[in-house]
Rosetta silent file (secondary structure, phi, psi, omega in degrees, C-alpha in Angstrom):
SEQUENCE: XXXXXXXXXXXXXXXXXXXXXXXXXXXXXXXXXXXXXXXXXXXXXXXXXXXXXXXXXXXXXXXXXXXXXXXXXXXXXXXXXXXXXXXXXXXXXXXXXXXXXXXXXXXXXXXXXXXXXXXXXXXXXXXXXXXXXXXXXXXXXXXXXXXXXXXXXXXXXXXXXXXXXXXXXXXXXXXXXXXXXXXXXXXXXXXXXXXXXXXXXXXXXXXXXXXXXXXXXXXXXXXXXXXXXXXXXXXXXXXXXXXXXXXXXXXXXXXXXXXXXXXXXXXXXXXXXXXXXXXXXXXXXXXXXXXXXXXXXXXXXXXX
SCORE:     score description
SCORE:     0.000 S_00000001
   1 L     0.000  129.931 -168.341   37.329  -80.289    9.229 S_00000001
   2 L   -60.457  145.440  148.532   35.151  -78.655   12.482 S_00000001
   3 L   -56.257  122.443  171.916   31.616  -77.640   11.485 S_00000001
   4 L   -76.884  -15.719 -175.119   31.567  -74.063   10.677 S_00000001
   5 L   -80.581   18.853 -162.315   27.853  -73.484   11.362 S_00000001
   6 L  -140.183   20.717  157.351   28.026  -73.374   15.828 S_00000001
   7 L  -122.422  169.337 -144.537   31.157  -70.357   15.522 S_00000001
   8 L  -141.245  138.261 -135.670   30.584  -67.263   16.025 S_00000001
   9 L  -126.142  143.871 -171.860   32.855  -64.913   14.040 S_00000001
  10 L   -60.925    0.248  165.489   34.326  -62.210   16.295 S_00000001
  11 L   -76.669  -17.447  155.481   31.904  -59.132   14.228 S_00000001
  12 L   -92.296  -29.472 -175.505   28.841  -61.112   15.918 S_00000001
  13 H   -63.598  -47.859  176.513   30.424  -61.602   19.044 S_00000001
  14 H   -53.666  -36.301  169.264   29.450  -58.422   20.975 S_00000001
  15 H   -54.054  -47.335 -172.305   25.545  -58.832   19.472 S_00000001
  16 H   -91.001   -7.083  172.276   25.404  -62.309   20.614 S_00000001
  17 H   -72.993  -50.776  168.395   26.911  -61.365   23.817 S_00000001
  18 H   -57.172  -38.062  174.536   24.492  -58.564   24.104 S_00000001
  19 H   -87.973  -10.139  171.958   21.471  -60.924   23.358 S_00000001
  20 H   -65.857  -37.513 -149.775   22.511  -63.561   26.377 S_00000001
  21 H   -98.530  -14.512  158.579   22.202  -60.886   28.633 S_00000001
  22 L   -35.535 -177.983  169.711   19.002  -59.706   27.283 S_00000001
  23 L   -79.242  151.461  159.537   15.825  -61.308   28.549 S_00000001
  24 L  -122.930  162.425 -136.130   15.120  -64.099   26.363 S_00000001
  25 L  -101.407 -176.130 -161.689   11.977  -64.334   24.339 S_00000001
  26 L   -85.300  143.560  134.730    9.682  -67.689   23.699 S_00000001
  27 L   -20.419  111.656 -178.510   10.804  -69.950   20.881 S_00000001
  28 L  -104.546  118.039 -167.641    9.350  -68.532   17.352 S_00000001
  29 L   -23.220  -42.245 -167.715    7.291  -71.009   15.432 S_00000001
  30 L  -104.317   74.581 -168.414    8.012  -69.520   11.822 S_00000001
  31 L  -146.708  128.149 -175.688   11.320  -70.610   11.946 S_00000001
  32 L  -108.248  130.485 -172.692   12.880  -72.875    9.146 S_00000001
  33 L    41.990   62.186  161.493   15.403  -75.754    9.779 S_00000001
  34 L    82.561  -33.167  175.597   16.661  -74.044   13.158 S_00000001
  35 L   -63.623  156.973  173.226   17.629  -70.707   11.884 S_00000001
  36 L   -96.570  149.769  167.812   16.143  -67.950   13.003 S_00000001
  37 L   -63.966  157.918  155.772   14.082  -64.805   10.881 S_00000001
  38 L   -54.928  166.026 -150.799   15.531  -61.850   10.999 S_00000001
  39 L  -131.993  115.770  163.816   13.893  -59.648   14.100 S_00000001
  40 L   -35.897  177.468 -177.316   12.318  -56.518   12.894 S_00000001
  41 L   -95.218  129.147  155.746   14.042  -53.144   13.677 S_00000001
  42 L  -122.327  129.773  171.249   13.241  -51.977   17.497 S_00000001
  43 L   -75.210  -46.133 -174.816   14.827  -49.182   18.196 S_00000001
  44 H   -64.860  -38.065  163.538   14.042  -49.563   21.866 S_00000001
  45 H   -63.278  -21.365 -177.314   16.068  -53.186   21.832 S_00000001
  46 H   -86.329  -34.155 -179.863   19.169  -51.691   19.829 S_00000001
  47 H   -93.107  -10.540  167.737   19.440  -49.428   22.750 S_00000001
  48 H   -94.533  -29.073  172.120   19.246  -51.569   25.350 S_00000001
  49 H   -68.068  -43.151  173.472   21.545  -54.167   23.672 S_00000001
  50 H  -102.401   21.770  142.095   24.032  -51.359   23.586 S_00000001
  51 H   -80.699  -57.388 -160.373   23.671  -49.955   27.146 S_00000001
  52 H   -82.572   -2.367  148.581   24.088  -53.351   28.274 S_00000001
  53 L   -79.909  -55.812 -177.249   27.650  -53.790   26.057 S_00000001
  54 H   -31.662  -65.432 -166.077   28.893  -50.310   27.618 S_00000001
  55 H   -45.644  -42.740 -144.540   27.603  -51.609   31.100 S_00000001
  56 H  -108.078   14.361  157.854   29.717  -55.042   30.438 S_00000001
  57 L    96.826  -31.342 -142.837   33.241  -53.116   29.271 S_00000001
  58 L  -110.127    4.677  126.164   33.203  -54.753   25.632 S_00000001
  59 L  -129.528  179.937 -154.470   31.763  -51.627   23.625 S_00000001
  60 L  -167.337  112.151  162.754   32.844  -48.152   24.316 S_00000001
  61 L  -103.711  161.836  177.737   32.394  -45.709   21.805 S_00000001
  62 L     2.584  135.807  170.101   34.372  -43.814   19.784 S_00000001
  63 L  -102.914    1.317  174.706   36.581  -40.970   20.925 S_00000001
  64 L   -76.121  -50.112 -169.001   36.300  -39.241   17.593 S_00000001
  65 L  -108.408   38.853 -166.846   32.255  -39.401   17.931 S_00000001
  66 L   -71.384  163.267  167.492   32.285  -38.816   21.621 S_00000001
  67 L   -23.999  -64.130 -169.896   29.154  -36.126   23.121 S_00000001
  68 L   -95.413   23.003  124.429   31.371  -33.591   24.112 S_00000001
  69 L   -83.584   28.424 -169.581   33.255  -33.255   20.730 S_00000001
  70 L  -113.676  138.240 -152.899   29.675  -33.421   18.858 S_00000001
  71 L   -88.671  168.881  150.747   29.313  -29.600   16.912 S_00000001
  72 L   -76.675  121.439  176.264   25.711  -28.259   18.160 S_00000001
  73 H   -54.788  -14.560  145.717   23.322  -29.011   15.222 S_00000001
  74 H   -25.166  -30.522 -173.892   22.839  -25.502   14.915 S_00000001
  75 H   -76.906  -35.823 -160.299   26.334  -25.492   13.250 S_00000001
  76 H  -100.695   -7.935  159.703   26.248  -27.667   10.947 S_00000001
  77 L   -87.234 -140.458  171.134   23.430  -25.691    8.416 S_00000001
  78 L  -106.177  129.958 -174.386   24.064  -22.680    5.968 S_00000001
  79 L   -91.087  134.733 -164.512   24.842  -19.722    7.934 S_00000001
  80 L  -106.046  165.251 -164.646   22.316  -17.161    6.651 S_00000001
  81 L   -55.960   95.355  169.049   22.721  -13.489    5.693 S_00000001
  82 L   -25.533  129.271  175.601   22.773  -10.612    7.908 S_00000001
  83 L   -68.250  139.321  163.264   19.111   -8.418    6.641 S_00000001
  84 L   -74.219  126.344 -174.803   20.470   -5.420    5.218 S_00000001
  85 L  -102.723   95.139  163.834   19.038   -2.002    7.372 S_00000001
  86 L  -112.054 -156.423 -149.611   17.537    0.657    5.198 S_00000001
  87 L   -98.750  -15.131 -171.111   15.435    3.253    5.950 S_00000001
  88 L   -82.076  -10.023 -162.705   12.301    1.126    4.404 S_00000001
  89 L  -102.761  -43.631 -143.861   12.968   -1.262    7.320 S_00000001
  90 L   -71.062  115.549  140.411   14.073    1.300   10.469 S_00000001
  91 H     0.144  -94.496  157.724   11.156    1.705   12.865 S_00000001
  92 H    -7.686  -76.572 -168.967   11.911    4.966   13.980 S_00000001
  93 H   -46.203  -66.775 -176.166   11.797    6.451   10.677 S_00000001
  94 H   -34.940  -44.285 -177.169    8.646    4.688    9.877 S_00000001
  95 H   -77.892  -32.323  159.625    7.002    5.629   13.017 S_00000001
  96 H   -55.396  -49.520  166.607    7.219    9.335   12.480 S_00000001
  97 H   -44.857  -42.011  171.190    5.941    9.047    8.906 S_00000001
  98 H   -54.685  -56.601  175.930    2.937    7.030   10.259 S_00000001
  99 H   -62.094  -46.229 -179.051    2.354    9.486   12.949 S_00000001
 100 H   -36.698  -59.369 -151.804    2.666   12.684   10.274 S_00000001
 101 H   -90.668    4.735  168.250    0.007   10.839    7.420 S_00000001
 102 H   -79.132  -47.475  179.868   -2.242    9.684   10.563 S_00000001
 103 H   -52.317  -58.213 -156.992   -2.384   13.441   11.995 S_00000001
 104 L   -66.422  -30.813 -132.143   -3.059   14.659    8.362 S_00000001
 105 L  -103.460  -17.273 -170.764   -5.529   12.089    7.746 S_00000001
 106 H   -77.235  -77.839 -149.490   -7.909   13.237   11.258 S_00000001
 107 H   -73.286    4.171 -164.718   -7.547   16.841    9.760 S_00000001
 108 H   -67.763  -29.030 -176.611   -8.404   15.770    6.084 S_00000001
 109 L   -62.815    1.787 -163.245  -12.252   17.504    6.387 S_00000001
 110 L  -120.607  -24.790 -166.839  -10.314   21.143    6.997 S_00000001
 111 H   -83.081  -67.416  176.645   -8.104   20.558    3.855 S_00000001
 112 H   -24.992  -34.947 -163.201   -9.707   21.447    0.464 S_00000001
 113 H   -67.736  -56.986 -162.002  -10.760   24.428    2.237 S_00000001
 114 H   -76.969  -35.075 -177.554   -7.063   25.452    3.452 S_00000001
 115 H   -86.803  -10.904 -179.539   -5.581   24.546   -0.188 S_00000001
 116 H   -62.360  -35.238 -167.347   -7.794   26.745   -1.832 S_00000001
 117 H  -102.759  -22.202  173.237   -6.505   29.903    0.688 S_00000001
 118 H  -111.721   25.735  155.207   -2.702   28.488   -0.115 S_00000001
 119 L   -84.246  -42.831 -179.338   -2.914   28.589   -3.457 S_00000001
 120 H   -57.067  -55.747  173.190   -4.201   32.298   -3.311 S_00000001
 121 H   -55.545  -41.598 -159.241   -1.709   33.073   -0.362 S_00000001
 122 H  -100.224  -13.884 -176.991    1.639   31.856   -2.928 S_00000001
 123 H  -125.502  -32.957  174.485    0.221   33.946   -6.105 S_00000001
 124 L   -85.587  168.716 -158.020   -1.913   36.518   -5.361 S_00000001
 125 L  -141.046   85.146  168.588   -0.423   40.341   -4.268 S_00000001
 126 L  -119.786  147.243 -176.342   -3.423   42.484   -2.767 S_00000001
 127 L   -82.656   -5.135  166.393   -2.875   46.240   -1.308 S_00000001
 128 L  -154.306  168.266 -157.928   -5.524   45.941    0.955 S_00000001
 129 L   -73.860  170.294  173.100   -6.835   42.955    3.111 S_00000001
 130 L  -103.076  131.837  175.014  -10.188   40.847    1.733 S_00000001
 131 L   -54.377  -35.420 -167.756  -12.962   40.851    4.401 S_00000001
 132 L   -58.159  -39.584  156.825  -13.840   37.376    3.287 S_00000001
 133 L   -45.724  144.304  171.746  -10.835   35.637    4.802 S_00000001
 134 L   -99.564   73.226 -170.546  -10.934   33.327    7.267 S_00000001
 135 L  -116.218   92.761  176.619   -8.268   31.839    9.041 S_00000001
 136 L   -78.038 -174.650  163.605   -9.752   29.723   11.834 S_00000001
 137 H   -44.573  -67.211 -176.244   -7.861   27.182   14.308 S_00000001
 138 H   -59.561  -48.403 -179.016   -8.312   23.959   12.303 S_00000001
 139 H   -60.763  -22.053  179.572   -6.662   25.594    9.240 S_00000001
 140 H   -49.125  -70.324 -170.362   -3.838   26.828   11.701 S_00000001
 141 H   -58.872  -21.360  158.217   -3.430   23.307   12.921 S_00000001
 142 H   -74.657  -47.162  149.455   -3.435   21.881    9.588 S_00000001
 143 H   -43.336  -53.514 -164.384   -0.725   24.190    8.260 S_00000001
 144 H   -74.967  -40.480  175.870    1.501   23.637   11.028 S_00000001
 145 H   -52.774  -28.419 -164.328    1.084   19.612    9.834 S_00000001
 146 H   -70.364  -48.871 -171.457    1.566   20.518    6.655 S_00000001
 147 H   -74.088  -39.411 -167.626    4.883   22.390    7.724 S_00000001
 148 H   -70.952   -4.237  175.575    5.933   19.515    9.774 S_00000001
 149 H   -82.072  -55.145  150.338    5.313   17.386    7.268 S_00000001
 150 H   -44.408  -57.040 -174.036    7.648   19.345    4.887 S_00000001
 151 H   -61.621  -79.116 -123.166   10.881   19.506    7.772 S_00000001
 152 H   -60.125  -55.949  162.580   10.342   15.660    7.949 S_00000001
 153 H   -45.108  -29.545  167.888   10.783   15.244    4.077 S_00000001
 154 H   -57.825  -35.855 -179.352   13.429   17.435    3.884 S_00000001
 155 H   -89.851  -11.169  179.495   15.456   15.809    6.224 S_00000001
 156 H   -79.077  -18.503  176.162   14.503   12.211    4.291 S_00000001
 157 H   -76.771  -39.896  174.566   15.632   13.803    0.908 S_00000001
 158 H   -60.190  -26.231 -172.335   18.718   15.795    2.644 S_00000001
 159 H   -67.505  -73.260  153.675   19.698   12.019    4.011 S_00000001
 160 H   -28.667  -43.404 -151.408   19.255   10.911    0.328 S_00000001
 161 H  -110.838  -41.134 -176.373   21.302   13.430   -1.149 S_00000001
 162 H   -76.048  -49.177  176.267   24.435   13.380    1.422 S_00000001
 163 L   -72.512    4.051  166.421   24.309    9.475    0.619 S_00000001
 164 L  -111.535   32.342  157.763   25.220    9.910   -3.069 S_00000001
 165 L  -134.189   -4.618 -174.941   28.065   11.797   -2.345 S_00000001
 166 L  -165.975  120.343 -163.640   29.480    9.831    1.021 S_00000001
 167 L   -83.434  133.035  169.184   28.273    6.366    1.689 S_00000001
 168 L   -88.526  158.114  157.403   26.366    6.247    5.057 S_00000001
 169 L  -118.697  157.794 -134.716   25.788    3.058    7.128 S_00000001
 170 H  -102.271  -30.902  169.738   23.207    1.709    7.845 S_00000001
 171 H   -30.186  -38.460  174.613   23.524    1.428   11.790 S_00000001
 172 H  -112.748   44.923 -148.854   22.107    4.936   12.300 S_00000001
 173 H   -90.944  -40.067  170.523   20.088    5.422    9.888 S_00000001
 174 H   -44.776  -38.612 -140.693   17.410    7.110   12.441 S_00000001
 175 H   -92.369  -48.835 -143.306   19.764    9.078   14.508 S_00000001
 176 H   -83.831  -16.690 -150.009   21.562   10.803   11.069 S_00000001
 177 H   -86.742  -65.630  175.996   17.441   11.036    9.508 S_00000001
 178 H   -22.109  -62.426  170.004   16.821   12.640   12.572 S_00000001
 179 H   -41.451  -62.395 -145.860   19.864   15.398   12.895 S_00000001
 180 H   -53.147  -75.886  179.271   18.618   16.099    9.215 S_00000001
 181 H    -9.915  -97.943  178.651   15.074   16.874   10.239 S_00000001
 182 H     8.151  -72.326 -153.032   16.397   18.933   13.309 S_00000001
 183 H   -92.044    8.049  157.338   18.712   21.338   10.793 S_00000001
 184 H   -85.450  -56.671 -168.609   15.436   21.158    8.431 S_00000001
 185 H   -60.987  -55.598 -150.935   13.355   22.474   11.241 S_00000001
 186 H   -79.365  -54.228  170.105   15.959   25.034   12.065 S_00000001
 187 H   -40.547  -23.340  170.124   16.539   26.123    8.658 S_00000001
 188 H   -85.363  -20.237 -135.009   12.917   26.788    8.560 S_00000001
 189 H  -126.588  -32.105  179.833   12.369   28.544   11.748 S_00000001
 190 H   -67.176  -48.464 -167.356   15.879   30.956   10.316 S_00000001
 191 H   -75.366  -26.445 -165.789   13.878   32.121    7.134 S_00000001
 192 H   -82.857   -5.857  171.332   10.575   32.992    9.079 S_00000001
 193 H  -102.245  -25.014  145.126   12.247   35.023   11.238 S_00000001
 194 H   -85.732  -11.692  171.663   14.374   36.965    8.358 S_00000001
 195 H   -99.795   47.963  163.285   11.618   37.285    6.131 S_00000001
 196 H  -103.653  -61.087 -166.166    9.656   38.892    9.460 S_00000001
 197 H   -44.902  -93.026 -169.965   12.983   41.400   10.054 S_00000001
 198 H     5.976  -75.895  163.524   12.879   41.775    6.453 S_00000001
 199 H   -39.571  -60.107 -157.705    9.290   42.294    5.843 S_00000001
 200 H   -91.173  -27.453 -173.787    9.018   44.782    8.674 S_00000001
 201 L   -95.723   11.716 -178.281   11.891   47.349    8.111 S_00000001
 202 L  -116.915   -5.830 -179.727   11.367   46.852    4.024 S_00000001
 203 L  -165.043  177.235 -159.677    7.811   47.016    3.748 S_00000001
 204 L   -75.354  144.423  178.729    4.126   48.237    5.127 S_00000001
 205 L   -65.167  -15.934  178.725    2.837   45.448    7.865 S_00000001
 206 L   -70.157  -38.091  165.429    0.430   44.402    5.344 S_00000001
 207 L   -77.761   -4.214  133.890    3.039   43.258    2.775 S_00000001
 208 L   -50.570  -10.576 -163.492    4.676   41.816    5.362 S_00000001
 209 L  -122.340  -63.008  176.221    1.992   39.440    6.565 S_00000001
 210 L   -51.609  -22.832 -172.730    1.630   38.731    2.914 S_00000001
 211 L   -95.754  -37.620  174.953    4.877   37.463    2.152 S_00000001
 212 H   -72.143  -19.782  135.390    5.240   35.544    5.203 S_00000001
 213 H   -62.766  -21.813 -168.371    1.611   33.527    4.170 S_00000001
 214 H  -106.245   13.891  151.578    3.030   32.845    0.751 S_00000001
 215 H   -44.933  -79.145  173.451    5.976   31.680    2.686 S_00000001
 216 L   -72.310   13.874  151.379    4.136   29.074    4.687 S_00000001
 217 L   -86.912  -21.081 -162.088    2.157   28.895    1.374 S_00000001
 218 H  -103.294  -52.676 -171.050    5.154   27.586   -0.991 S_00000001
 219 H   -41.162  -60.127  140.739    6.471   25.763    2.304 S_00000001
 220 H    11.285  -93.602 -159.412    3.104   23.969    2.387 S_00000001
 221 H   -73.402  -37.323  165.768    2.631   22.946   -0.648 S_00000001
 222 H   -44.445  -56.683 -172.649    6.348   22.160   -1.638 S_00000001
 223 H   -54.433  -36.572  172.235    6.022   19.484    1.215 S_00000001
 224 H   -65.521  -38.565 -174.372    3.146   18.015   -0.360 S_00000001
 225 L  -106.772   18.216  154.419    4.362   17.297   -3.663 S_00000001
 226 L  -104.154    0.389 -175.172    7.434   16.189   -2.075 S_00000001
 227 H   -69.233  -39.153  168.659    5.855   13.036   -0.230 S_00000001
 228 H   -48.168  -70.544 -137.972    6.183   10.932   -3.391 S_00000001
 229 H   -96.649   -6.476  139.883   10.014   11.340   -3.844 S_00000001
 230 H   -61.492  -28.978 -167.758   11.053   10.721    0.369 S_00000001
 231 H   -93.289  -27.570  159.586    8.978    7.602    0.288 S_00000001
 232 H   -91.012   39.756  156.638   10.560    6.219   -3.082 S_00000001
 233 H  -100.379  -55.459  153.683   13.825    7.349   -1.518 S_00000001
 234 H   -26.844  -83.298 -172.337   12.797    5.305    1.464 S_00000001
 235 L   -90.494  -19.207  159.848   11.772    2.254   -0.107 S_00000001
 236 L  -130.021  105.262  171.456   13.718    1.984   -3.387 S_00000001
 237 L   -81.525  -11.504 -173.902   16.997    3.616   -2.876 S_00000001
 238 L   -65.543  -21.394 -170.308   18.592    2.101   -6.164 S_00000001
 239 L   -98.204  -32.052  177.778   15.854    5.157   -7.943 S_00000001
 240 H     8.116  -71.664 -171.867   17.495    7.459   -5.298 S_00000001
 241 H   -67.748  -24.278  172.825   19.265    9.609   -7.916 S_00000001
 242 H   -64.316  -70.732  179.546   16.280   10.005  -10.502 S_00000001
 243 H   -56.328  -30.099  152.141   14.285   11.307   -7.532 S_00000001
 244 H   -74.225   11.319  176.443   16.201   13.757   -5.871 S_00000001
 245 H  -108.323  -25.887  168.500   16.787   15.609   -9.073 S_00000001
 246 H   -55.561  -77.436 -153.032   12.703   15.370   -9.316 S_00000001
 247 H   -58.450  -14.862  176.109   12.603   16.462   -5.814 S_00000001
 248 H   -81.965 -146.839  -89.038   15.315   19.738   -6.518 S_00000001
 249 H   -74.276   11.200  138.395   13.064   20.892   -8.944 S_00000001
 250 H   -45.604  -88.514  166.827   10.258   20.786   -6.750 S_00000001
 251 H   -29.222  -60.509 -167.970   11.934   22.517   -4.482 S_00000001
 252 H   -86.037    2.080 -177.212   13.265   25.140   -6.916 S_00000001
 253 H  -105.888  -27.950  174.382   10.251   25.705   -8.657 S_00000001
 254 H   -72.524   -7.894  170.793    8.268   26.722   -5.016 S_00000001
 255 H   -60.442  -46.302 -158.661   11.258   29.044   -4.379 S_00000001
 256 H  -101.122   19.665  165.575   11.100   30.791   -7.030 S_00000001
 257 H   -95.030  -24.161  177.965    6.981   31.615   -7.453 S_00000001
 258 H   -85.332  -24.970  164.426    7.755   32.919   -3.570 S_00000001
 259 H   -56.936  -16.684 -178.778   10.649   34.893   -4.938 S_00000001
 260 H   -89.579  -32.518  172.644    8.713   36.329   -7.844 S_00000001
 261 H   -95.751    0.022  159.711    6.113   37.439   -5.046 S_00000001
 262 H   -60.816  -57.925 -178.222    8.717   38.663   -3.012 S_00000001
 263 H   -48.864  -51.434  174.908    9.666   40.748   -5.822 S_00000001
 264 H   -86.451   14.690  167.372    6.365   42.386   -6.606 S_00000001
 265 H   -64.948  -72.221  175.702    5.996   43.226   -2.976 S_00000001
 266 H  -104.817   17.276  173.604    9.151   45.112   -2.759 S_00000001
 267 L   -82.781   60.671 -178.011   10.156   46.270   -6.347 S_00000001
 268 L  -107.202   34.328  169.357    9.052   49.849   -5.692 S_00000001
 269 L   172.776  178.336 -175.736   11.470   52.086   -7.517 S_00000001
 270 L   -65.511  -27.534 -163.681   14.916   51.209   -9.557 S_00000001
 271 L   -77.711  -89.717 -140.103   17.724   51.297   -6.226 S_00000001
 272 L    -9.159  -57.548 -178.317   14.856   48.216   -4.945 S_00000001
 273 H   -47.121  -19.336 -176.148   17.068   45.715   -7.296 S_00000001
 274 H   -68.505  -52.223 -169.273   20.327   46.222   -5.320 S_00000001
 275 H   -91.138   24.991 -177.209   18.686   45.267   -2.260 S_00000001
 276 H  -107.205  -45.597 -169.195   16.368   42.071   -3.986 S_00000001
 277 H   -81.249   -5.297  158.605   19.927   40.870   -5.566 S_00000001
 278 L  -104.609  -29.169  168.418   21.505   40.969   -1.681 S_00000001
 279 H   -59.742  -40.888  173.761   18.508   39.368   -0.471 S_00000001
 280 H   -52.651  -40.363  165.162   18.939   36.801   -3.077 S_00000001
 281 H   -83.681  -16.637  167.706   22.399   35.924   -2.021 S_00000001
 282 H   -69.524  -53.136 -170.479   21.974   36.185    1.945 S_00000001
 283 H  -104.625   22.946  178.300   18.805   34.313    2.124 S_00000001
 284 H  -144.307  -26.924 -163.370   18.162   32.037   -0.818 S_00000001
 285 H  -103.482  -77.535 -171.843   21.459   31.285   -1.716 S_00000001
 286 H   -66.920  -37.896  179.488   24.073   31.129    0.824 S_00000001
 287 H   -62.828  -26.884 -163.818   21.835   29.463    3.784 S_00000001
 288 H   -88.261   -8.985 -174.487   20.979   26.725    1.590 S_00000001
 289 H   -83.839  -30.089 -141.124   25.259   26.181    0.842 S_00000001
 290 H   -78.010  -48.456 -165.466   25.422   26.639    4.978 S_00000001
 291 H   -48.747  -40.452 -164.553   22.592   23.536    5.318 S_00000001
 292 H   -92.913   -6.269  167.627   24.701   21.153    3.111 S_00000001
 293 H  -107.567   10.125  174.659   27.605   21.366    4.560 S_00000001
 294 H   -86.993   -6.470 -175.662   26.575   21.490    8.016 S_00000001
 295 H   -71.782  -79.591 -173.988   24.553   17.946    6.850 S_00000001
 296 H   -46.976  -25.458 -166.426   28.013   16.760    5.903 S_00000001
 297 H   -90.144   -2.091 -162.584   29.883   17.771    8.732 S_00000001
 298 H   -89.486  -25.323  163.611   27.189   16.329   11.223 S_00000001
 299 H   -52.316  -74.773 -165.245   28.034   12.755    9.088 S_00000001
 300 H   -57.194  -13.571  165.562   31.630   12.850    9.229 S_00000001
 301 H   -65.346  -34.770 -148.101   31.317   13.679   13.247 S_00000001
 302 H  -106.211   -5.405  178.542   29.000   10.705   13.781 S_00000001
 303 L   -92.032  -10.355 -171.963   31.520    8.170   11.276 S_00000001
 304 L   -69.190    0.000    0.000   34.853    9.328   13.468 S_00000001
């Protein structure tokens, strides 16, 4: 029977083929009855023993594990979640707010002063002017933040409020916050110019100049104690519905301390109720039906 230990079993043959054509190394000393140790792993020797089978025809790999059928390892981990885009996230949004409570916060030495004159402005009723007011520049300019501060909440609550009754998406969330604002701003800029008309062919110019401070007095102030419920509207919309019912009675309670000083402004005889109960329905009533559904219709334009 042939000695089996000098063949070379064809599962060895390309390896020992591959090691002729290698360089070959010195005898190694620590070598028992003729065999050889096993040869540590070099990675740099595994690839040159198989470049130098490729080069010599006898291996060729796989066409199943070929380069250009190999997936990009990108591919092959867990494809991760699109971030969901809310309003706590949107730049835009963010950047206006920032700019608003930055503005306010330069102008903060002028404010105790200024809330003091719009508390006074939304409740008191005087028949003749007080020498003692003051209404410089910086309180000007801090009022108008103060209003602009109000349109911007208005349109983040108006946003809020249109999204529990028609789901928005989140693609636009700037563009639609925006629009709101806008038709907040305009809606503001409509009553100051009927309760001017108003004012002047219904009353004396001084009670006119009073109701139109305790305008931009309720406006004011409204805005202020509305900054809590746009920023949890913002950042936790899941409270959404809790907070907009906070922020309508916010809202409805400065309405109706300027309507109660509307009233003792222009309540001068018995006929006066006819025309306080058509004021009530032109301008307190109906404009505010006109805002929400022009809010809705400016959605369903921007979803067609």
């Amino acid at each position: 029977m042939p000695a089996q230990a000098d063949s070379i079993s064809p599962m060895t043959m390309p390896v020992a083929i591959a090691d002729s054509l290698l360089p070959q190394a010195a005898p190694q000393a620590d070598s028992v009855a003729g065999a050889r140790l096993p040869e540590p792993f070099a990675p740099l020797l595994d690839t040159l023993r198989i470049q130098r089978l490729q080069d010599a025809g006898i291996y060729a790999r796989p066409a199943s594990v070929a380069s250009t059928d190999l997936p990009p390892a990108w591919l092959s981990g867990i494809e991760g979640d699109k971030r969901q885009h809310t309003g706590g996230t949107d730049s835009g949004l963010l950047t206006i707010l920032t700019l608003i409570f930055v503005a306010l916060a330069l102008n903060f030495r002028h404010c105790p002063r200024i809330f003091a004159n719009l508390s006074g402005e939304l409740l008191s009723v005087r028949h003749r002017a007080n020498v003692f007011d003051e209404h410089t520049t910086n309180e000007t300019r801090v009022l108008l933040l103060l209003i602009v501060q109000y349109v911007a909440c208005l349109g983040i609550l108006l946003y809020a409020l249109v999204g529990q009754v028609r789901p928005l998406g989140s693609d636009h969330i700037f563009r639609t916050t925006a629009q709101f604002m806008a038709l907040a701003a305009g809606y503001y800029c409509f009553q100051l110019c009927a309760y001017n008309l108003l004012g002047y062919v219904f009353s004396i110019p001084d009670g006119r100049r009073q109701w139109l401070r305790g305008f931009n007095a309720s406006q004011s102030l409204a805005g202020l104690a509305l900054i809590i419920p746009a920023l949890l509207t913002i950042f936790y919309p899941d409270a959404a519905r809790p907070t907009l019912i906070v922020a309508g009675c916010i809202y409805f309670l400065a309405r109706v301390i300027f309507i109660a000083k509307g009233f003792r402004i222009f309540f001068t005889r018995i006929t006066s109720s006819v025309y306080f109960i058509l004021y009530l329905c032109t301008l307190e009533i109906i404009p505010v039906i006109l805002v929400y559904q022009t809010a809705m219709f400016l959605v369903d334009r921007s979803t067609q």
